[in-house]
Coordinates of C-alpha atoms and ligand atoms in Angstrom, one line a residue:
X1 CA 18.8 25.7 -25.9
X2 CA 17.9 26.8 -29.4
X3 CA 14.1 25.2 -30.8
X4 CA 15.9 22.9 -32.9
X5 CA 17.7 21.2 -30.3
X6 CA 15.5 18.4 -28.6
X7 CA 15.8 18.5 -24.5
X8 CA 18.5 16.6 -22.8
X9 CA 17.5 12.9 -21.9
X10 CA 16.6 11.6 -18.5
X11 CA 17.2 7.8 -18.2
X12 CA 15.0 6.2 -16.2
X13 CA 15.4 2.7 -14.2
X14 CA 12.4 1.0 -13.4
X15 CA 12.5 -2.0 -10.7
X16 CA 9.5 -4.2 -10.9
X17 CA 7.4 -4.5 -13.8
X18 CA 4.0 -6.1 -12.8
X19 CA 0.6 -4.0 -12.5
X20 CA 2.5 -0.7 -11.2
X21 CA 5.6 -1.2 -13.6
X22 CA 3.6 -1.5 -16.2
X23 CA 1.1 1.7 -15.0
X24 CA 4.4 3.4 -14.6
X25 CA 6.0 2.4 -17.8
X26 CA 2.5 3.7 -19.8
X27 CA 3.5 7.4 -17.7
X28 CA 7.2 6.6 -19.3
X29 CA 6.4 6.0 -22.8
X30 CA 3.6 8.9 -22.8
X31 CA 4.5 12.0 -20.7
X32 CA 7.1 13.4 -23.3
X33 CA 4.5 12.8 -26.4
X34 CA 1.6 14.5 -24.7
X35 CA 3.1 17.4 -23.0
X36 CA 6.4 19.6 -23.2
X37 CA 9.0 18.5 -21.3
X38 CA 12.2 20.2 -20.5
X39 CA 13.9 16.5 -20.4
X40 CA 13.6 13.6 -22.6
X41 CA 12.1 10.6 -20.7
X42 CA 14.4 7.4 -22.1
X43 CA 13.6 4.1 -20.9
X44 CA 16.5 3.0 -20.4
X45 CA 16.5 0.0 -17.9
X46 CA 13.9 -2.0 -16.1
X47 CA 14.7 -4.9 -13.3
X48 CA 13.5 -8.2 -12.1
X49 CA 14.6 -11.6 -10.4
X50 CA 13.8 -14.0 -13.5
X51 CA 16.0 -13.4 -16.7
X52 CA 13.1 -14.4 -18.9
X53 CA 10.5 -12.8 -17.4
X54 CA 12.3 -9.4 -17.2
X55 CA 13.5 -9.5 -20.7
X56 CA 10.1 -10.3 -21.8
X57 CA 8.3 -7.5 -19.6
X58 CA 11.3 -5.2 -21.1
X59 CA 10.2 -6.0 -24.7
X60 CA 6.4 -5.1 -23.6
X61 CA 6.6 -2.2 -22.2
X62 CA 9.4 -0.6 -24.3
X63 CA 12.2 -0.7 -21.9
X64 CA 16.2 -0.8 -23.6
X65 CA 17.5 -3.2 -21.4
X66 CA 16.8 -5.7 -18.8
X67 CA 18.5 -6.3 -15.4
X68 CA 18.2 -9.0 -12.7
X69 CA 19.6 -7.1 -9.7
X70 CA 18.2 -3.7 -8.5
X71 CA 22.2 -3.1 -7.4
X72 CA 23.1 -3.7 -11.1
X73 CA 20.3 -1.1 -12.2
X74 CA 21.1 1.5 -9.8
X75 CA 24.9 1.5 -10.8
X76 CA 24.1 2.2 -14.5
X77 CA 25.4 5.0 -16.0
X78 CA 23.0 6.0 -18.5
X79 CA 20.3 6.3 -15.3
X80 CA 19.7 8.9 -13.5
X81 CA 16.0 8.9 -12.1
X82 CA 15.3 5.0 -10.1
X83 CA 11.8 4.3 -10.3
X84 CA 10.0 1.6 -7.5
X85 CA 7.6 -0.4 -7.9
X86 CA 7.9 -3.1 -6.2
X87 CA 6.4 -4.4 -3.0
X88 CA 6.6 -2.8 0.4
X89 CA 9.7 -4.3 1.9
X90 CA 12.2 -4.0 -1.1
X91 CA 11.1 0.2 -1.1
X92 CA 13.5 1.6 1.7
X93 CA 16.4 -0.4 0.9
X94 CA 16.3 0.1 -2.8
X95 CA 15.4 4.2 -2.2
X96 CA 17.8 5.1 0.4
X97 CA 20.9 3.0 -2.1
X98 CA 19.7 4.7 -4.9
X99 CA 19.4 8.6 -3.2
X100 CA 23.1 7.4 -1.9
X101 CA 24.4 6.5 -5.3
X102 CA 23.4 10.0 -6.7
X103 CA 20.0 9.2 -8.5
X104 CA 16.8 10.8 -7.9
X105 CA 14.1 8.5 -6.7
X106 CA 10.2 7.8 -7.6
X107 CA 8.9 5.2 -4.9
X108 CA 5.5 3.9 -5.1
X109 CA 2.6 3.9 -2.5
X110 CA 2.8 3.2 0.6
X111 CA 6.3 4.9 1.4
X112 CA 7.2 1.8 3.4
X113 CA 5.7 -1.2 5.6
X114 CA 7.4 1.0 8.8
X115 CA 7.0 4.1 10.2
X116 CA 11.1 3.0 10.7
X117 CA 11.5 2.6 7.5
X118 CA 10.1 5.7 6.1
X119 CA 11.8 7.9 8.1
X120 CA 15.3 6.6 7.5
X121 CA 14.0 7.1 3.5
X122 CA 13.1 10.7 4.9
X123 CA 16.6 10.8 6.0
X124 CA 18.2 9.8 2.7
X125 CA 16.1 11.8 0.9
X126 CA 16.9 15.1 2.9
X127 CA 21.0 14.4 2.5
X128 CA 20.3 13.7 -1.2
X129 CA 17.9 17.0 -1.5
X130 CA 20.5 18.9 -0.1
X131 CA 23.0 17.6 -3.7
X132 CA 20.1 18.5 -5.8
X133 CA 18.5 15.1 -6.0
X134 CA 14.5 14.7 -6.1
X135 CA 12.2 12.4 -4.0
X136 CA 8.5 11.5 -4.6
X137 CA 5.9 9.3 -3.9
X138 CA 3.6 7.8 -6.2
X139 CA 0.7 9.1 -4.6
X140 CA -1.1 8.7 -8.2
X141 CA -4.7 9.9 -7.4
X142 CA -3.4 13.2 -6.9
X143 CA -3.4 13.8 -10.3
X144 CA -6.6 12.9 -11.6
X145 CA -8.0 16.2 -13.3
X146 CA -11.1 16.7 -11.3
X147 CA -9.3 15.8 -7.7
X148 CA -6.3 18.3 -8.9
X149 CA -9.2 21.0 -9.6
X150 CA -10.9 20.2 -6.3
X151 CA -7.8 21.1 -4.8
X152 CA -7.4 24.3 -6.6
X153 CA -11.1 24.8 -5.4
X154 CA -10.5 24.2 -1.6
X155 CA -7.2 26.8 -1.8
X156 CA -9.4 29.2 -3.6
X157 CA -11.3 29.1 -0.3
X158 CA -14.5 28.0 -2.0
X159 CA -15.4 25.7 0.9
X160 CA -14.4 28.4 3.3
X161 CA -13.8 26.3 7.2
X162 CA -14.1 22.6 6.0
X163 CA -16.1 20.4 8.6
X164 CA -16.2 17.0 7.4
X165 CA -14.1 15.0 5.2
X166 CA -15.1 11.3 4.1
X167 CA -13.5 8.8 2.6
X168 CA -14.3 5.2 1.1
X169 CA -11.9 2.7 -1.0
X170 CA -13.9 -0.2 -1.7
X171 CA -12.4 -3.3 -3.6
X172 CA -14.0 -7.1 -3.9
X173 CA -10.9 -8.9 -5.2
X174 CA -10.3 -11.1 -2.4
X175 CA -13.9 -12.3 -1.6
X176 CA -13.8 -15.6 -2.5
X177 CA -11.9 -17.4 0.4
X178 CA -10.1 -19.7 -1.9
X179 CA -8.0 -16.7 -3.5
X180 CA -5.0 -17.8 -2.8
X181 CA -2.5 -15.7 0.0
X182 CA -0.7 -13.7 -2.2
X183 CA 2.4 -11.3 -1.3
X184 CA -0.6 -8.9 -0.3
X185 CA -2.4 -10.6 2.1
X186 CA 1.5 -11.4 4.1
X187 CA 2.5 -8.8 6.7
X188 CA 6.5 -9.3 6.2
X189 CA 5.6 -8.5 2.3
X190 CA 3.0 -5.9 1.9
X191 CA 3.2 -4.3 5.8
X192 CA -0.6 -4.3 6.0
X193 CA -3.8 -5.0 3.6
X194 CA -6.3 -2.9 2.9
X195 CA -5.4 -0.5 5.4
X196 CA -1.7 0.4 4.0
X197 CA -2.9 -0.6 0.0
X198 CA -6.1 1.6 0.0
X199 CA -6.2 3.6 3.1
X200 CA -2.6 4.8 2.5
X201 CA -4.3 6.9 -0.8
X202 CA -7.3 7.8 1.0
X203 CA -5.4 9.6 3.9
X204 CA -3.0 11.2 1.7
X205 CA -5.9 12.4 -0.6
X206 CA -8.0 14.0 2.7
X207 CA -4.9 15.6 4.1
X208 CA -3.7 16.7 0.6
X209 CA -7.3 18.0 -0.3
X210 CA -8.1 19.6 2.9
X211 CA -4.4 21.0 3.0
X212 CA -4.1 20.0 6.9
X213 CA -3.1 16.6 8.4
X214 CA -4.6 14.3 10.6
X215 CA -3.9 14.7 14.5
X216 CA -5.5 11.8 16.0
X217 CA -7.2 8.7 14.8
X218 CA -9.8 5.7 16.2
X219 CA -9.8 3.1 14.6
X220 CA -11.2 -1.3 13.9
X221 CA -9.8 -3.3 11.4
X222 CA -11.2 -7.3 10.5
X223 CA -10.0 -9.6 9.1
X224 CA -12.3 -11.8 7.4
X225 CA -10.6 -15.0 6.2
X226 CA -7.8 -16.6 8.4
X227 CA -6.1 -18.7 6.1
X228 CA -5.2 -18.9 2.5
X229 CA -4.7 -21.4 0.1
X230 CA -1.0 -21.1 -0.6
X231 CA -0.3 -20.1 -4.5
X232 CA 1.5 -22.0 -6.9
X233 CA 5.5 -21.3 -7.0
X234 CA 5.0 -21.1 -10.8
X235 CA 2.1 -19.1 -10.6
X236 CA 3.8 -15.9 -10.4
X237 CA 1.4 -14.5 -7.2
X238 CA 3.8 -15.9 -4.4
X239 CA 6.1 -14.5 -2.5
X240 CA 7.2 -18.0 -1.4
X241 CA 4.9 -20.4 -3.1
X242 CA 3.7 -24.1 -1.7
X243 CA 1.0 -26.8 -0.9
X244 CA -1.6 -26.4 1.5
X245 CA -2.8 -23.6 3.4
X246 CA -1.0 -20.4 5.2
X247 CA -2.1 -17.5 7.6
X248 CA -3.6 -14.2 6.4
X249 CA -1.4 -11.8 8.5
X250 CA -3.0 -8.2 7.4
X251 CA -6.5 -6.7 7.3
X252 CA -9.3 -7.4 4.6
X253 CA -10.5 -3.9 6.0
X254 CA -10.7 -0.7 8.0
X255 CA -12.4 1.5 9.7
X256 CA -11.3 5.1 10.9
X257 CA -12.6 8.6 12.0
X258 CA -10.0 11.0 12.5
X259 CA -9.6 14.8 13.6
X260 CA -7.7 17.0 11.4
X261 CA -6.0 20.4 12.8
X262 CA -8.8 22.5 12.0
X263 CA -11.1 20.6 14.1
X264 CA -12.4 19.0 11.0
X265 CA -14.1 15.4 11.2
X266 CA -13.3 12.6 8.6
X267 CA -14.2 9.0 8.1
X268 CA -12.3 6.4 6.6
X269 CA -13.7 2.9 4.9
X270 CA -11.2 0.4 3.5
X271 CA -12.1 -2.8 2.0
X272 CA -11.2 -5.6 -0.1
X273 CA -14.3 -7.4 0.7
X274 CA -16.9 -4.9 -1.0
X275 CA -18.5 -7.4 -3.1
X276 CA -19.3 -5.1 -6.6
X277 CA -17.0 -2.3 -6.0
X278 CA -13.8 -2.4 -8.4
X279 CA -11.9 0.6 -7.4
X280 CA -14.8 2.6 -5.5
X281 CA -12.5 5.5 -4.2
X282 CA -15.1 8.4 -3.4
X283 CA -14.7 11.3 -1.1
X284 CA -16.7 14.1 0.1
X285 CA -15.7 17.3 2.0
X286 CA -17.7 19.3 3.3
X287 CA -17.4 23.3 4.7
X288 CA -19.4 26.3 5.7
X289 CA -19.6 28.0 2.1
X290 CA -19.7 24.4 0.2
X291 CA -18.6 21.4 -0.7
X292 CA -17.0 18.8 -2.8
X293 CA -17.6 15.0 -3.8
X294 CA -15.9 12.8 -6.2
X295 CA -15.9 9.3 -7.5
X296 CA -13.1 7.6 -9.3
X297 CA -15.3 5.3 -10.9
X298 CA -16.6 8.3 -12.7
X299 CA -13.5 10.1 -13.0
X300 CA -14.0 12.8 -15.1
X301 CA -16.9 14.4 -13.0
X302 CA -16.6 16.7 -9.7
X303 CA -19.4 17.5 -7.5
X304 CA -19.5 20.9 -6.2
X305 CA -22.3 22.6 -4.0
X306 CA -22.3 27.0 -3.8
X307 CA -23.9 26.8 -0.3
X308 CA -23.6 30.7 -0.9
X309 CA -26.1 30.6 -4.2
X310 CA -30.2 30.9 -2.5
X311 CA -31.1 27.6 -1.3
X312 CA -34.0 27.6 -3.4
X313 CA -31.8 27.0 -6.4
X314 CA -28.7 26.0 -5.1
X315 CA -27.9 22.0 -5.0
X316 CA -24.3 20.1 -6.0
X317 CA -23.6 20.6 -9.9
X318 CA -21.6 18.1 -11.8
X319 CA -18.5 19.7 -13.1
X320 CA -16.9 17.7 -16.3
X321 CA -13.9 18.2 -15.7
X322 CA -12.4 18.0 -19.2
X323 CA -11.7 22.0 -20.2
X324 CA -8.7 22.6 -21.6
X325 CA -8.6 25.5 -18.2
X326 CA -8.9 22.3 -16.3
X327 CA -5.4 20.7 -14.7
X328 CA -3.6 18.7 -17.1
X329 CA -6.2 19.1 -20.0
X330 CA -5.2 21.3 -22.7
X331 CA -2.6 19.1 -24.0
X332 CA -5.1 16.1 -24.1
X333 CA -8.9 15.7 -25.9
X334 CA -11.4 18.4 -26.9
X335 CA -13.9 18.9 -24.1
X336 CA -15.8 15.5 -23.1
X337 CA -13.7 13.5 -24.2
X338 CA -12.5 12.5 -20.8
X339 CA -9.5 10.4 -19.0
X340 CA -8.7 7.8 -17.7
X341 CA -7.1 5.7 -14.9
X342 CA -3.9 5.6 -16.9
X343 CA -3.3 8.9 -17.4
X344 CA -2.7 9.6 -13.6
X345 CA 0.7 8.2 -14.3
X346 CA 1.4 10.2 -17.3
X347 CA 0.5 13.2 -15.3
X348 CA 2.6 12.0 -12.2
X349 CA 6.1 11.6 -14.9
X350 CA 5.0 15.0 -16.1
X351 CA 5.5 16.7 -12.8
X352 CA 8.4 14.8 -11.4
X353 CA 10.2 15.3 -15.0
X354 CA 9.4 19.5 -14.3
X355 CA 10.9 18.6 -10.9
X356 CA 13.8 17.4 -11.8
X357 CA 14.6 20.2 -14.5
X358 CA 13.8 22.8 -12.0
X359 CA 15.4 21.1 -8.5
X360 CA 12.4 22.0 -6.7
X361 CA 10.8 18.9 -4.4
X362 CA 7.7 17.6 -5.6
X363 CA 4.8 16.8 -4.0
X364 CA 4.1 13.8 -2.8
X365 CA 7.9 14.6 -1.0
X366 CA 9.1 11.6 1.0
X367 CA 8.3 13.5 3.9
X368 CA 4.4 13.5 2.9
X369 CA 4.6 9.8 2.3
X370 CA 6.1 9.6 6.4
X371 CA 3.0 11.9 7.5
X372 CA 0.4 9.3 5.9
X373 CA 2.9 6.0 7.3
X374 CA 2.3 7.4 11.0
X375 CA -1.3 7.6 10.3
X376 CA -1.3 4.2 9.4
X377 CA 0.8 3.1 12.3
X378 CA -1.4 5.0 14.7
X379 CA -4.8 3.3 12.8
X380 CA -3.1 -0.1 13.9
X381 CA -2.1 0.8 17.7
X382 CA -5.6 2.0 17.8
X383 CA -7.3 -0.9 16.4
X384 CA -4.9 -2.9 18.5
X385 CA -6.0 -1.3 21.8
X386 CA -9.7 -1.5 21.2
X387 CA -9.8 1.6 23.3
X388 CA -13.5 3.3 22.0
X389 CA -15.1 0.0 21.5
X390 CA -18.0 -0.4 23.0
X391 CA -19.9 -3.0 23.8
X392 CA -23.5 -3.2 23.5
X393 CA -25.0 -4.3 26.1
Ligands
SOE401 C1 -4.6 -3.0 -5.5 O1 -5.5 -3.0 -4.5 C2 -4.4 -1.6 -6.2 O2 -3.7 -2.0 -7.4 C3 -3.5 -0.6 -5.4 O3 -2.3 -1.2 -5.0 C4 -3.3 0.6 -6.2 O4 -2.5 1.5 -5.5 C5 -4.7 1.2 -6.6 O5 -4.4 2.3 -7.4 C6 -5.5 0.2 -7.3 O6 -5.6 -1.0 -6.5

């Protein structure tokens, strides 16, 4: 391809287009202005039920076209990359037609609601890998700057055998017991609460992070309030809308320790009860030559402890992680200017856009997004069974 001729387009076919399609559709409309691509992002198509809304949310967000059936979307011609962001139990059917019809697949976090589900999308996703087709999960967090560095850090050995990993994802949304039961709060919609919305990033950030997974978990999970009012059918929240009052069916939160390979500890905290935490995701690991911590309310910052340096001086430095040498950074701000939630999703089209030019699987594969699903599954059987509580007598 000669400089003058721009890259080859990929059209893209988004399905969903609330707070992820439109986090998704900011990555769209951004990755190939920011950075170089070898293909041409077009937004070509995105889908919803309700003809008004979809055409409207099209309009926003800068998509050509509008369809009301995912099948219509996926048979397209003009896409070629099927993007999900819809809830939990539309992700394996939608993922494993689109691998089958030829198109590569983003899918958003969690994988699935089932560990059933995810490894039939495992499945489809091998057979479709195997006609040079790509598969990843949004995993976003991955690619915040100072997480992606901290990564880079633990392969560079700088925390040399890690010890402890620990992990929080604190949210207060749901507090107030009249918030009505959204598609969230129901099992057959979202799979589980807190545990599959915020605990599904934490575990894949530990095991990503420490580069090992989990082997065994213990877990409690509560939940809080029993019933919901039920939303308004015109108010856009309900998966079936109504009068009155309906059953909760997942967790308001979580508790976990786990063991990875290594023999590594980690703690897990998941909550939509947190009353003054937003979108508290912080994480700290810890190993015999140092460690890291990180806060994504503070997302341009990394803590990082030399437990080599003389203890006399030594002490956790924070790192502004916003150096053109930094991941992702030289095609953004000068120094301290800093990023945001936002660009995670420009970022996460960036690298699946290099995938797909290349063929090689991204990471998060489909395969990751299984690994994190069983930890989920075995969090639940754990709580379930009670086994390591104690009472006190
Ligand atoms: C809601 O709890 C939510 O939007 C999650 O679903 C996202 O994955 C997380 O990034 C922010 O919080």
């Amino acid at each position: 391809m000669s400089k003058e001729e721009p890259a080859p387009e990929l059209g893209i076919g988004m399905v969903g287009y609330a707070f992820m399609g439109a986090a998704h559709s900011q990555g769209w409309r951004t990755a190939g202005r920011v950075f170089d691509l070898p293909l041409r992002p077009r937004m070509a198509a995105v889908c919803g039920r309700d003809r008004e809304q979809v055409d409207a949310a099209a309009a926003r967000l800068g998509w050509g076209a509008a369809e009301t059936d995912w099948r219509a979307l996926i048979a397209r011609d003009d896409i070629q990359l099927v993007d999900i962001c819809t809830p939990g139990d539309s992700h394996a059917e939608i993922a494993i037609a689109a691998l089958e019809a030829g198109k590569h697949v983003l899918c958003e976090k969690p994988l699935a609601n089932t560990v059933a589900e995810a490894e039939a999308m495992v499945e489809a996703a091998r057979a479709a890998a195997a006609r040079g087709q790509i598969a990843m999960v949004g995993f976003n967090y991955r690619r915040v700057p100072a997480l992606a560095y901290a990564r880079q850090l633990v392969e560079e050995g700088k925390l040399g055998a890690l010890r402890h990993v620990r992990v929080q994802y604190l949210q207060d949304w749901i507090t107030d017991p009249e918030f009505p039961l959204v598609w969230r709060l129901q099992k057959e919609h979202a799979g589980s609460g807190a545990l599959g919305d915020l605990g599904a990033h934490i575990v894949d950030l530990a095991q990503h992070l420490a580069g090992e997974p989990l082997v065994g978990v213990s877990a409690m999970t509560e939940t809080f309030v029993k019933e919901r009012p039920l939303p308004a059918a015109s108010s856009g929240l309900a998966a079936s809308g109504g009068t009155g009052r309906g059953p909760v069916t997942v967790d308001d939160a979580a508790l976990f320790t786990g063991r990875l390979a290594s023999g590594a500890l980690a703690s897990f905290e998941v909550s939509r009860f947190a009353a003054g935490r937003k979108n508290a995701l912080s994480i700290e690991l810890n190993g015999e030559h140092g460690s890291i911590a990180f806060e994504l309310e503070r997302l341009n910052e990394l803590s990082y402890h030399d437990h080599t340096e003389p203890a006399v001086s030594a002490g956790f430095r924070r790192i502004l992680v916003t150096e053109p040498e930094h991941p992702y950074l030289a095609a953004w701000w000068p120094p301290g200017h800093g990023l945001g939630y936002e660009h995670t999703f420009v970022h996460q089209a960036r690298d699946l856009v290099h995938a797909i030019a290349s063929g090689e699987q991204p990471s998060p594969s489909f395969e990751e997004g299984l690994q994190v699903q069983r930890v989920l599954s075995a969090v639940e059987e754990s709580a379930a069974k009670n086994s390591v509580y104690t009472h006190v007598a």
